[in-house]
Coordinates of C-alpha atoms in Angstrom, one line a residue:
Chain A
X1 CA 0.0 0.0 0.0
X2 CA 1.1 3.5 -0.7
X3 CA 1.3 6.2 1.9
X4 CA -2.2 7.3 0.9
X5 CA -3.3 3.7 1.2
X6 CA -2.1 3.6 4.8
X7 CA -3.9 6.8 5.5
X8 CA -7.2 5.3 4.5
X9 CA -7.5 3.6 7.9
X10 CA -5.3 5.9 9.9
X11 CA -7.8 6.9 12.6
X12 CA -5.3 9.3 14.1
X13 CA -5.4 11.6 11.1
X14 CA -7.3 14.7 12.0
X15 CA -8.5 14.9 8.4
X16 CA -10.1 11.5 8.7
X17 CA -11.8 12.1 12.0
X18 CA -11.3 10.9 15.6
X19 CA -12.3 7.5 16.6
X20 CA -15.7 7.2 18.2
X21 CA -15.7 7.1 22.0
X22 CA -15.7 3.8 23.7
X23 CA -19.0 2.1 23.2
X24 CA -19.6 4.1 20.0
X25 CA -21.4 2.3 17.2
X26 CA -19.1 3.1 14.4
X27 CA -17.7 -0.4 14.3
X28 CA -15.0 0.5 11.8
X29 CA -11.9 1.2 13.9
X30 CA -9.1 -1.1 13.0
X31 CA -9.4 -4.4 14.6
X32 CA -13.0 -3.8 15.7
X33 CA -15.7 -6.2 14.7
X34 CA -17.4 -5.0 11.5
X35 CA -21.0 -4.1 11.9
X36 CA -21.9 -6.6 9.2
X37 CA -24.3 -4.2 7.4
X38 CA -23.8 -2.1 4.4
X39 CA -24.5 1.6 4.7
X40 CA -24.4 4.6 2.5
X41 CA -21.2 6.7 2.4
X42 CA -21.3 10.0 0.6
X43 CA -18.3 10.6 -1.6
X44 CA -16.7 14.0 -2.1
X45 CA -13.9 14.5 -4.6
X46 CA -11.4 17.2 -5.4
X47 CA -10.6 17.4 -9.1
X48 CA -7.3 19.2 -8.8
X49 CA -5.2 20.7 -6.1
X50 CA -6.8 23.8 -4.7
X51 CA -10.3 23.0 -5.9
X52 CA -13.2 22.7 -3.4
X53 CA -14.3 19.2 -2.4
X54 CA -17.5 18.5 -4.4
X55 CA -20.1 15.9 -3.9
X56 CA -19.6 13.1 -6.3
X57 CA -22.1 10.4 -5.3
X58 CA -22.2 7.6 -2.8
X59 CA -21.2 4.0 -2.3
X60 CA -22.4 1.2 0.0
X61 CA -19.8 -0.2 2.3
X62 CA -19.6 -1.8 5.7
X63 CA -16.8 0.5 6.9
X64 CA -14.6 3.5 6.0
X65 CA -11.8 1.5 4.5
X66 CA -13.9 -0.3 2.0
X67 CA -15.9 2.9 1.3
X68 CA -12.6 4.5 0.3
X69 CA -11.6 1.6 -2.0
X70 CA -15.1 1.7 -3.6
X71 CA -14.9 5.5 -3.9
X72 CA -11.6 5.2 -5.7
X73 CA -13.0 2.7 -8.2
X74 CA -16.1 4.7 -8.8
X75 CA -14.8 8.3 -8.8
X76 CA -11.2 8.2 -9.9
X77 CA -11.0 5.3 -12.3
X78 CA -9.8 7.7 -15.0
X79 CA -7.6 9.6 -12.6
X80 CA -10.2 12.4 -12.4
X81 CA -9.6 13.1 -8.7
X82 CA -6.7 14.1 -6.5
X83 CA -8.5 13.6 -3.2
X84 CA -11.5 11.7 -2.0
X85 CA -13.5 12.0 1.2
X86 CA -16.0 9.5 2.4
X87 CA -18.6 10.5 5.0
X88 CA -21.1 8.2 6.6
X89 CA -24.4 9.5 5.4
X90 CA -25.9 9.2 8.9
X91 CA -23.2 11.6 10.1
X92 CA -24.3 14.4 7.9
X93 CA -26.3 17.1 9.4
X94 CA -28.8 18.8 7.1
X95 CA -30.3 22.3 7.3
X96 CA -32.7 23.2 4.5
X97 CA -35.2 25.4 6.2
X98 CA -35.4 28.4 4.0
X99 CA -37.0 30.4 6.8
X100 CA -33.6 30.2 8.5
X101 CA -31.4 30.1 5.5
X102 CA -33.1 32.8 3.4
X103 CA -35.3 34.8 5.7
X104 CA -37.5 37.2 3.7
X105 CA -35.9 40.2 5.2
X106 CA -34.0 43.0 3.5
X107 CA -30.4 42.0 4.0
X108 CA -29.0 44.4 1.4
X109 CA -26.9 46.1 4.0
X110 CA -24.8 42.9 4.1
X111 CA -23.9 43.1 0.4
X112 CA -21.7 45.6 -1.5
X113 CA -24.6 46.3 -3.8
X114 CA -26.7 47.5 -0.9
X115 CA -24.7 50.8 -0.8
X116 CA -25.8 53.0 -3.7
X117 CA -23.9 56.3 -3.2
X118 CA -23.4 57.7 -6.7
X119 CA -25.6 60.8 -6.1
X120 CA -24.4 61.3 -2.6
X121 CA -20.8 61.1 -3.7
X122 CA -21.4 63.6 -6.4
X123 CA -23.0 66.0 -3.8
X124 CA -20.1 65.5 -1.4
X125 CA -17.6 66.3 -4.2
X126 CA -19.6 69.4 -5.1
X127 CA -19.5 70.6 -1.6
X128 CA -15.8 69.9 -1.3
X129 CA -15.1 71.5 -4.7
X130 CA -13.4 68.4 -6.0
X131 CA -15.8 67.6 -8.7
X132 CA -14.2 66.5 -12.0
X133 CA -15.0 68.8 -14.9
X134 CA -17.8 67.4 -16.9
X135 CA -17.2 66.1 -20.3
X136 CA -18.2 68.6 -23.0
X137 CA -21.8 68.2 -24.1
Chain T
X1 CA -33.3 53.5 -0.8
X2 CA -33.6 50.7 1.7
X3 CA -33.8 51.2 5.4
X4 CA -31.2 49.0 7.1
X5 CA -33.3 48.8 10.2
X6 CA -36.4 47.5 8.4
X7 CA -37.3 44.1 9.8
X8 CA -40.6 43.6 8.1
X9 CA -40.6 41.0 5.4
X10 CA -40.4 43.3 2.5
X11 CA -39.0 41.0 -0.2
X12 CA -41.3 39.0 -2.4
X13 CA -41.4 35.4 -1.3
X14 CA -39.6 34.1 -4.4
X15 CA -37.8 31.0 -3.1
X16 CA -37.4 28.4 -5.8
X17 CA -35.8 26.1 -3.3
X18 CA -38.8 26.1 -1.0
X19 CA -40.3 22.7 -0.6
X20 CA -43.7 23.3 0.9
X21 CA -44.9 19.8 0.1
X22 CA -42.6 18.4 2.8
X23 CA -44.8 20.1 5.4
X24 CA -47.4 18.0 7.1
X25 CA -50.4 18.7 4.9
X26 CA -53.4 16.7 3.6
X27 CA -52.2 14.4 0.8
X28 CA -54.0 16.2 -2.0
X29 CA -52.5 19.5 -1.1
X30 CA -49.1 18.0 -0.9
X31 CA -49.5 16.3 -4.2
X32 CA -50.5 19.5 -5.8
X33 CA -47.5 21.4 -4.4
X34 CA -45.2 18.6 -5.4
X35 CA -46.5 18.4 -8.9
X36 CA -46.3 22.2 -9.5
X37 CA -42.7 22.1 -8.3
X38 CA -41.8 19.3 -10.7
X39 CA -43.8 20.7 -13.6
X40 CA -42.0 24.1 -13.2
X41 CA -38.6 22.3 -13.7
X42 CA -37.8 21.8 -10.0
X43 CA -35.7 18.9 -8.7
X44 CA -36.7 16.2 -6.2
X45 CA -34.1 15.0 -3.7
X46 CA -34.2 11.6 -1.8
X47 CA -35.3 13.1 1.5
X48 CA -38.2 15.0 0.0
X49 CA -41.7 13.7 0.4
X50 CA -42.9 12.3 -2.9
X51 CA -46.1 10.6 -4.1
X52 CA -45.9 6.8 -4.3
X53 CA -46.6 7.1 -8.0
X54 CA -43.5 9.2 -8.6
X55 CA -41.3 7.0 -6.4
X56 CA -42.4 3.9 -8.2
X57 CA -42.0 5.5 -11.6
X58 CA -38.5 6.7 -11.0
X59 CA -37.5 3.4 -9.4
X60 CA -38.8 1.4 -12.3
X61 CA -37.0 3.6 -14.8
X62 CA -33.7 3.6 -13.0
X63 CA -33.8 -0.1 -12.1
X64 CA -34.3 -1.0 -15.8
X65 CA -31.4 1.3 -16.7
X66 CA -29.2 -0.3 -14.0
X67 CA -30.1 -3.8 -15.2
X68 CA -29.2 -2.9 -18.8
X69 CA -25.8 -1.6 -17.8
X70 CA -25.2 -4.8 -15.8
X71 CA -26.4 -7.2 -18.5
X72 CA -24.9 -5.0 -21.3
X73 CA -21.4 -5.9 -20.4
X74 CA -21.9 -9.6 -21.1
X75 CA -21.9 -9.4 -25.0
X76 CA -18.7 -7.3 -24.8
X77 CA -17.0 -9.4 -22.1
X78 CA -17.1 -12.3 -24.5
X79 CA -14.7 -10.5 -26.8
X80 CA -12.1 -9.3 -24.3
X81 CA -9.8 -12.3 -24.9
X82 CA -10.4 -12.3 -28.6
X83 CA -9.8 -8.5 -29.2
X84 CA -7.1 -8.2 -31.9
X85 CA -4.5 -6.1 -30.1
X86 CA -3.4 -5.4 -26.5
X87 CA -4.7 -1.8 -26.8
X88 CA -8.1 -3.0 -27.9
X89 CA -8.2 -5.5 -25.0
X90 CA -7.4 -2.8 -22.6
X91 CA -10.0 -0.4 -24.1
X92 CA -12.7 -3.1 -24.0
X93 CA -11.8 -4.1 -20.5
X94 CA -12.1 -0.5 -19.4
X95 CA -15.4 -0.1 -21.1
X96 CA -16.8 -3.2 -19.4
X97 CA -15.5 -1.9 -16.1
X98 CA -17.2 1.5 -16.8
X99 CA -20.6 -0.1 -17.6
X100 CA -20.5 -2.2 -14.4
X101 CA -19.6 1.1 -12.6
X102 CA -22.7 2.7 -14.2
X103 CA -24.8 -0.2 -12.9
X104 CA -23.3 0.4 -9.4
X105 CA -24.1 4.1 -9.5
X106 CA -27.7 3.5 -10.8
X107 CA -28.4 0.7 -8.3
X108 CA -27.4 3.2 -5.6
X109 CA -29.9 5.7 -6.9
X110 CA -32.6 3.0 -7.0
X111 CA -31.7 1.7 -3.5
X112 CA -32.2 5.1 -2.0
X113 CA -35.8 5.0 -3.4
X114 CA -36.4 2.0 -1.2
X115 CA -35.7 -1.2 -3.0
X116 CA -32.7 -3.2 -1.7
X117 CA -30.0 -4.2 -4.2
X118 CA -30.4 -7.9 -3.5
X119 CA -34.1 -7.6 -4.3
X120 CA -33.3 -6.0 -7.6
X121 CA -30.9 -8.8 -8.5
X122 CA -33.5 -11.4 -7.5
X123 CA -36.1 -9.8 -9.8
X124 CA -33.6 -9.4 -12.7
X125 CA -32.5 -13.1 -12.4
X126 CA -36.1 -14.3 -12.0
X127 CA -37.1 -12.4 -15.1
X128 CA -39.5 -10.1 -13.2
X129 CA -37.7 -7.0 -14.3
X130 CA -36.2 -6.2 -17.8
X131 CA -33.1 -5.1 -19.5
X132 CA -32.7 -3.4 -22.9
X133 CA -33.4 -5.4 -26.1
X134 CA -29.9 -5.0 -27.6
X135 CA -28.3 -7.0 -24.9
X136 CA -30.3 -10.2 -25.7
X137 CA -28.4 -10.8 -29.0
X138 CA -25.3 -12.8 -29.7
X139 CA -22.0 -11.1 -30.8
X140 CA -20.7 -13.1 -33.8
X141 CA -17.7 -11.2 -35.0
X142 CA -15.3 -8.5 -33.8
X143 CA -17.2 -6.0 -36.0
X144 CA -20.2 -6.5 -33.6
X145 CA -18.0 -5.0 -30.8
X146 CA -17.4 -2.0 -33.0
X147 CA -21.1 -1.6 -33.9
X148 CA -22.2 -2.1 -30.3
X149 CA -19.8 0.4 -28.8
X150 CA -20.4 2.9 -31.6
X151 CA -24.1 2.7 -32.5
X152 CA -25.7 1.0 -29.5
X153 CA -23.9 3.3 -27.2
X154 CA -24.8 6.3 -29.4
X155 CA -28.5 5.4 -29.4
X156 CA -28.2 5.0 -25.6
X157 CA -26.4 8.3 -25.1
X158 CA -29.1 10.2 -27.1
X159 CA -31.5 9.0 -24.4
X160 CA -29.1 9.5 -21.6
X161 CA -28.2 13.1 -22.5
X162 CA -31.9 14.0 -22.2
X163 CA -31.9 12.4 -18.7
X164 CA -29.3 14.8 -17.4
X165 CA -32.2 17.1 -16.8
X166 CA -34.4 14.5 -15.0
X167 CA -36.6 15.9 -12.2
X168 CA -35.1 13.3 -9.9
X169 CA -31.9 15.1 -8.7
X170 CA -29.7 12.0 -7.9
X171 CA -30.5 10.4 -11.3
X172 CA -29.8 13.7 -13.2
X173 CA -26.4 14.1 -11.5
X174 CA -25.5 10.4 -12.1
X175 CA -26.3 10.8 -15.8
X176 CA -23.9 13.7 -16.1
X177 CA -21.1 11.4 -14.9
X178 CA -22.3 8.5 -17.0
X179 CA -22.5 10.6 -20.2
X180 CA -19.0 11.9 -19.7
X181 CA -17.7 8.3 -19.6
X182 CA -19.9 7.0 -22.4
X183 CA -18.5 9.6 -24.9
X184 CA -15.2 7.7 -24.8
X185 CA -17.0 4.4 -25.6
X186 CA -18.5 5.9 -28.7
X187 CA -15.0 7.0 -29.9
X188 CA -13.7 3.6 -29.1
X189 CA -16.4 1.9 -31.1
X190 CA -16.2 4.3 -34.1
X191 CA -12.5 3.8 -34.1
X192 CA -12.9 0.0 -34.4
X193 CA -15.5 0.4 -37.2
X194 CA -13.4 3.0 -39.1
X195 CA -10.3 0.9 -38.8
X196 CA -12.1 -2.2 -40.2
X197 CA -13.5 -0.1 -43.1
X198 CA -10.0 0.9 -44.1
X199 CA -9.0 -2.8 -44.2
X200 CA -9.5 -5.8 -46.5
X201 CA -12.7 -6.5 -48.4
X202 CA -13.4 -9.3 -45.9
X203 CA -13.1 -6.9 -43.0
X204 CA -15.4 -4.4 -44.7
X205 CA -17.9 -7.1 -45.4
X206 CA -17.7 -8.1 -41.8
X207 CA -18.8 -4.6 -40.7
X208 CA -21.6 -4.6 -43.2
X209 CA -22.9 -8.0 -42.1
X210 CA -22.8 -6.8 -38.4
X211 CA -24.7 -3.6 -39.3
X212 CA -27.3 -5.7 -41.2
X213 CA -27.9 -7.7 -38.0
X214 CA -27.9 -4.8 -35.6
X215 CA -30.0 -2.3 -37.5
X216 CA -33.3 -3.9 -36.6
X217 CA -32.6 -4.0 -32.8
X218 CA -31.2 -0.4 -33.0
X219 CA -34.4 0.9 -34.5
X220 CA -36.4 -1.0 -31.9
X221 CA -34.3 0.2 -29.0
X222 CA -36.1 3.4 -28.1
X223 CA -39.5 1.7 -28.3
X224 CA -42.7 2.3 -30.3
X225 CA -44.1 5.8 -30.8
X226 CA -46.1 6.8 -27.8
X227 CA -48.6 9.4 -26.9
X228 CA -46.8 12.2 -25.2
X229 CA -49.9 13.2 -23.2
X230 CA -50.3 9.7 -21.7
X231 CA -46.6 9.1 -20.8
X232 CA -46.3 9.3 -17.0
X233 CA -42.5 9.5 -17.1
X234 CA -42.7 12.5 -19.4
X235 CA -45.3 14.1 -17.3
X236 CA -43.2 13.8 -14.1
X237 CA -40.2 15.0 -16.1
X238 CA -38.4 11.8 -15.1
X239 CA -37.4 11.7 -18.8
X240 CA -37.5 14.5 -21.3
X241 CA -38.1 13.1 -24.7
X242 CA -40.4 10.6 -26.4
X243 CA -39.1 7.4 -28.0
X244 CA -39.7 8.8 -31.5
X245 CA -37.9 12.0 -30.7
X246 CA -34.9 10.0 -29.5
X247 CA -35.0 7.8 -32.6
X248 CA -35.1 10.8 -34.9
X249 CA -32.2 12.4 -33.1
X250 CA -30.2 9.2 -33.4
X251 CA -30.9 9.0 -37.2
X252 CA -30.1 12.6 -37.8
X253 CA -26.6 12.4 -36.2
X254 CA -25.6 8.8 -37.2
X255 CA -27.1 8.1 -40.6
X256 CA -24.6 10.5 -42.4
X257 CA -21.7 9.1 -40.3
X258 CA -22.6 5.5 -41.3
X259 CA -23.1 6.3 -45.0
X260 CA -19.8 8.2 -45.3
X261 CA -18.0 5.0 -44.6
X262 CA -19.5 3.3 -47.6
X263 CA -21.8 1.2 -45.5
X264 CA -25.4 0.4 -46.6
X265 CA -28.2 0.8 -44.1
X266 CA -30.5 -2.2 -44.6
X267 CA -33.7 -0.2 -44.9
X268 CA -34.9 0.9 -48.3
X269 CA -37.5 3.2 -46.9
X270 CA -35.0 5.2 -44.9
X271 CA -35.0 8.8 -46.1
X272 CA -35.2 12.2 -44.6
X273 CA -38.6 13.8 -45.4
X274 CA -37.9 17.5 -46.0
X275 CA -41.6 18.3 -45.8
X276 CA -42.1 16.9 -42.3
X277 CA -38.6 17.4 -41.1
X278 CA -38.5 13.8 -40.0
X279 CA -36.9 10.5 -41.0
X280 CA -39.1 8.0 -42.7
X281 CA -38.2 4.3 -42.1
X282 CA -39.6 0.9 -42.4
X283 CA -41.7 0.1 -39.4
X284 CA -39.5 -1.7 -36.9
X285 CA -40.4 -5.2 -35.8
X286 CA -42.3 -4.5 -32.6
X287 CA -43.2 -8.1 -32.1
X288 CA -39.5 -8.9 -32.1
X289 CA -39.0 -6.2 -29.5
X290 CA -41.7 -7.6 -27.2
X291 CA -40.4 -11.2 -27.6
X292 CA -36.8 -10.2 -26.8
X293 CA -37.4 -7.9 -23.8
X294 CA -39.5 -10.6 -22.1
X295 CA -36.4 -12.7 -22.1
X296 CA -37.2 -14.8 -25.1
X297 CA -34.4 -13.4 -27.2
X298 CA -31.6 -15.5 -28.7
X299 CA -29.3 -15.0 -25.7
X300 CA -31.6 -14.0 -22.9
X301 CA -31.5 -17.2 -21.0
X302 CA -27.8 -17.8 -21.4
X303 CA -26.9 -14.4 -20.2
X304 CA -29.2 -14.6 -17.2
X305 CA -27.8 -18.0 -16.4
X306 CA -24.3 -16.5 -16.5
X307 CA -25.4 -13.9 -14.0
X308 CA -26.9 -16.5 -11.7
X309 CA -23.8 -18.6 -11.7
X310 CA -21.6 -15.5 -11.3
X311 CA -23.7 -14.4 -8.4
X312 CA -23.3 -17.7 -6.7
X313 CA -19.6 -17.9 -7.4
X314 CA -19.0 -14.4 -5.9
X315 CA -21.2 -14.9 -2.8
X316 CA -18.1 -15.6 -0.7
X317 CA -16.8 -12.1 -1.4
X318 CA -20.0 -10.4 -0.2
X319 CA -20.0 -12.7 2.9
X320 CA -16.3 -11.9 3.6
X321 CA -17.1 -8.1 3.4
X322 CA -19.8 -8.4 6.0
X323 CA -18.2 -10.9 8.3
X324 CA -16.3 -10.4 11.5
X325 CA -12.5 -10.1 10.8
X326 CA -10.7 -13.2 11.9
X327 CA -8.5 -12.8 15.0
X328 CA -4.8 -12.5 14.2
X329 CA -3.9 -14.9 16.9

């Protein structure tokens, strides 16, 4: 196995995530008994260095190690990824309540476009006597 | 001018991402909200509430597609060891791996709609679910491999490209990946055909003979003309085009590419009708289509039996994956 291969099951890697506490139900720490059931793992892939991780799809696997092997087969068979993440679907938190995400309030003050000052700036320049001469009409 | 202190909801409630049918409402109300979302081009995600009719329709469609990818590798697999050069062997092996990969992706989409993979295999092997007509036929010569990879995949990709816009989000996204991979298969197949057509008279005759055998199944592949207004899959926007639209599109792109190689298309009625803007062609043999897709094709039983044996022979792998690891001591 390559260095990357070893990392597949390196539970100490902060990028991979800490092992579940004692009594946790993850069942995929090295040496632990496998849970014996397949579950869905969501796969994220980075196409080239510096790109964001994007959702690619998902695979069924009994543990993280096999999820990564399957992810490699499914999402970088043509060498189209430089990094893969697998995340147990059950571990993903979802927020899709638009009342919270896109409340129907005027939030224009949070955006650059919310500040329209052309006229005010012209007035300020007039007052300061720094207005640029107008183009001939 | 806007008042930054305004807290009243002053923006119009235009939220295309809103999913009001997920709220706990009476069924009819939900159904209506769901439908207007889909008909307006909105996407459905696995966690959304959906009417049973929609779930069943998507599942049926995707399962048939997955079955076809899985069964579709068998005719090609037969030629891996007989491919004429190492490069052709590698390309064909890669194509077979791709198609099995597509089956994996599609079975995932179907599984998330509620049918376990094992149940889908059971139904496929018991003949309860179907796979595409073109995969029920024998491959007699190397030219068949060229015609399948070029024209069968081309006919399939015409349909698949239209599915990239399916209302079911996971299916649409999966089709984007699949189409990207399929485009290579078409190039591989066209290269096999073009190479043979620059060869000996025997090789050229071999391509013509393969085309003669495959043209009928190709014309049947998209299915009989159907009534747009009665097609549930079209209504739900699970698919975007009728069978006839797909066939016409296939003919428009591929007839010139076939003819330019000096091949003869075995249909004397085939012609482009300037008046209607459509291709005219001899009526495909729909009785043959029905016979073949109900697993009475020339190779149906043999290919299903191969899958049954294969499934039994690889059971130990699935068992090993799910079993407790053996102690090192």
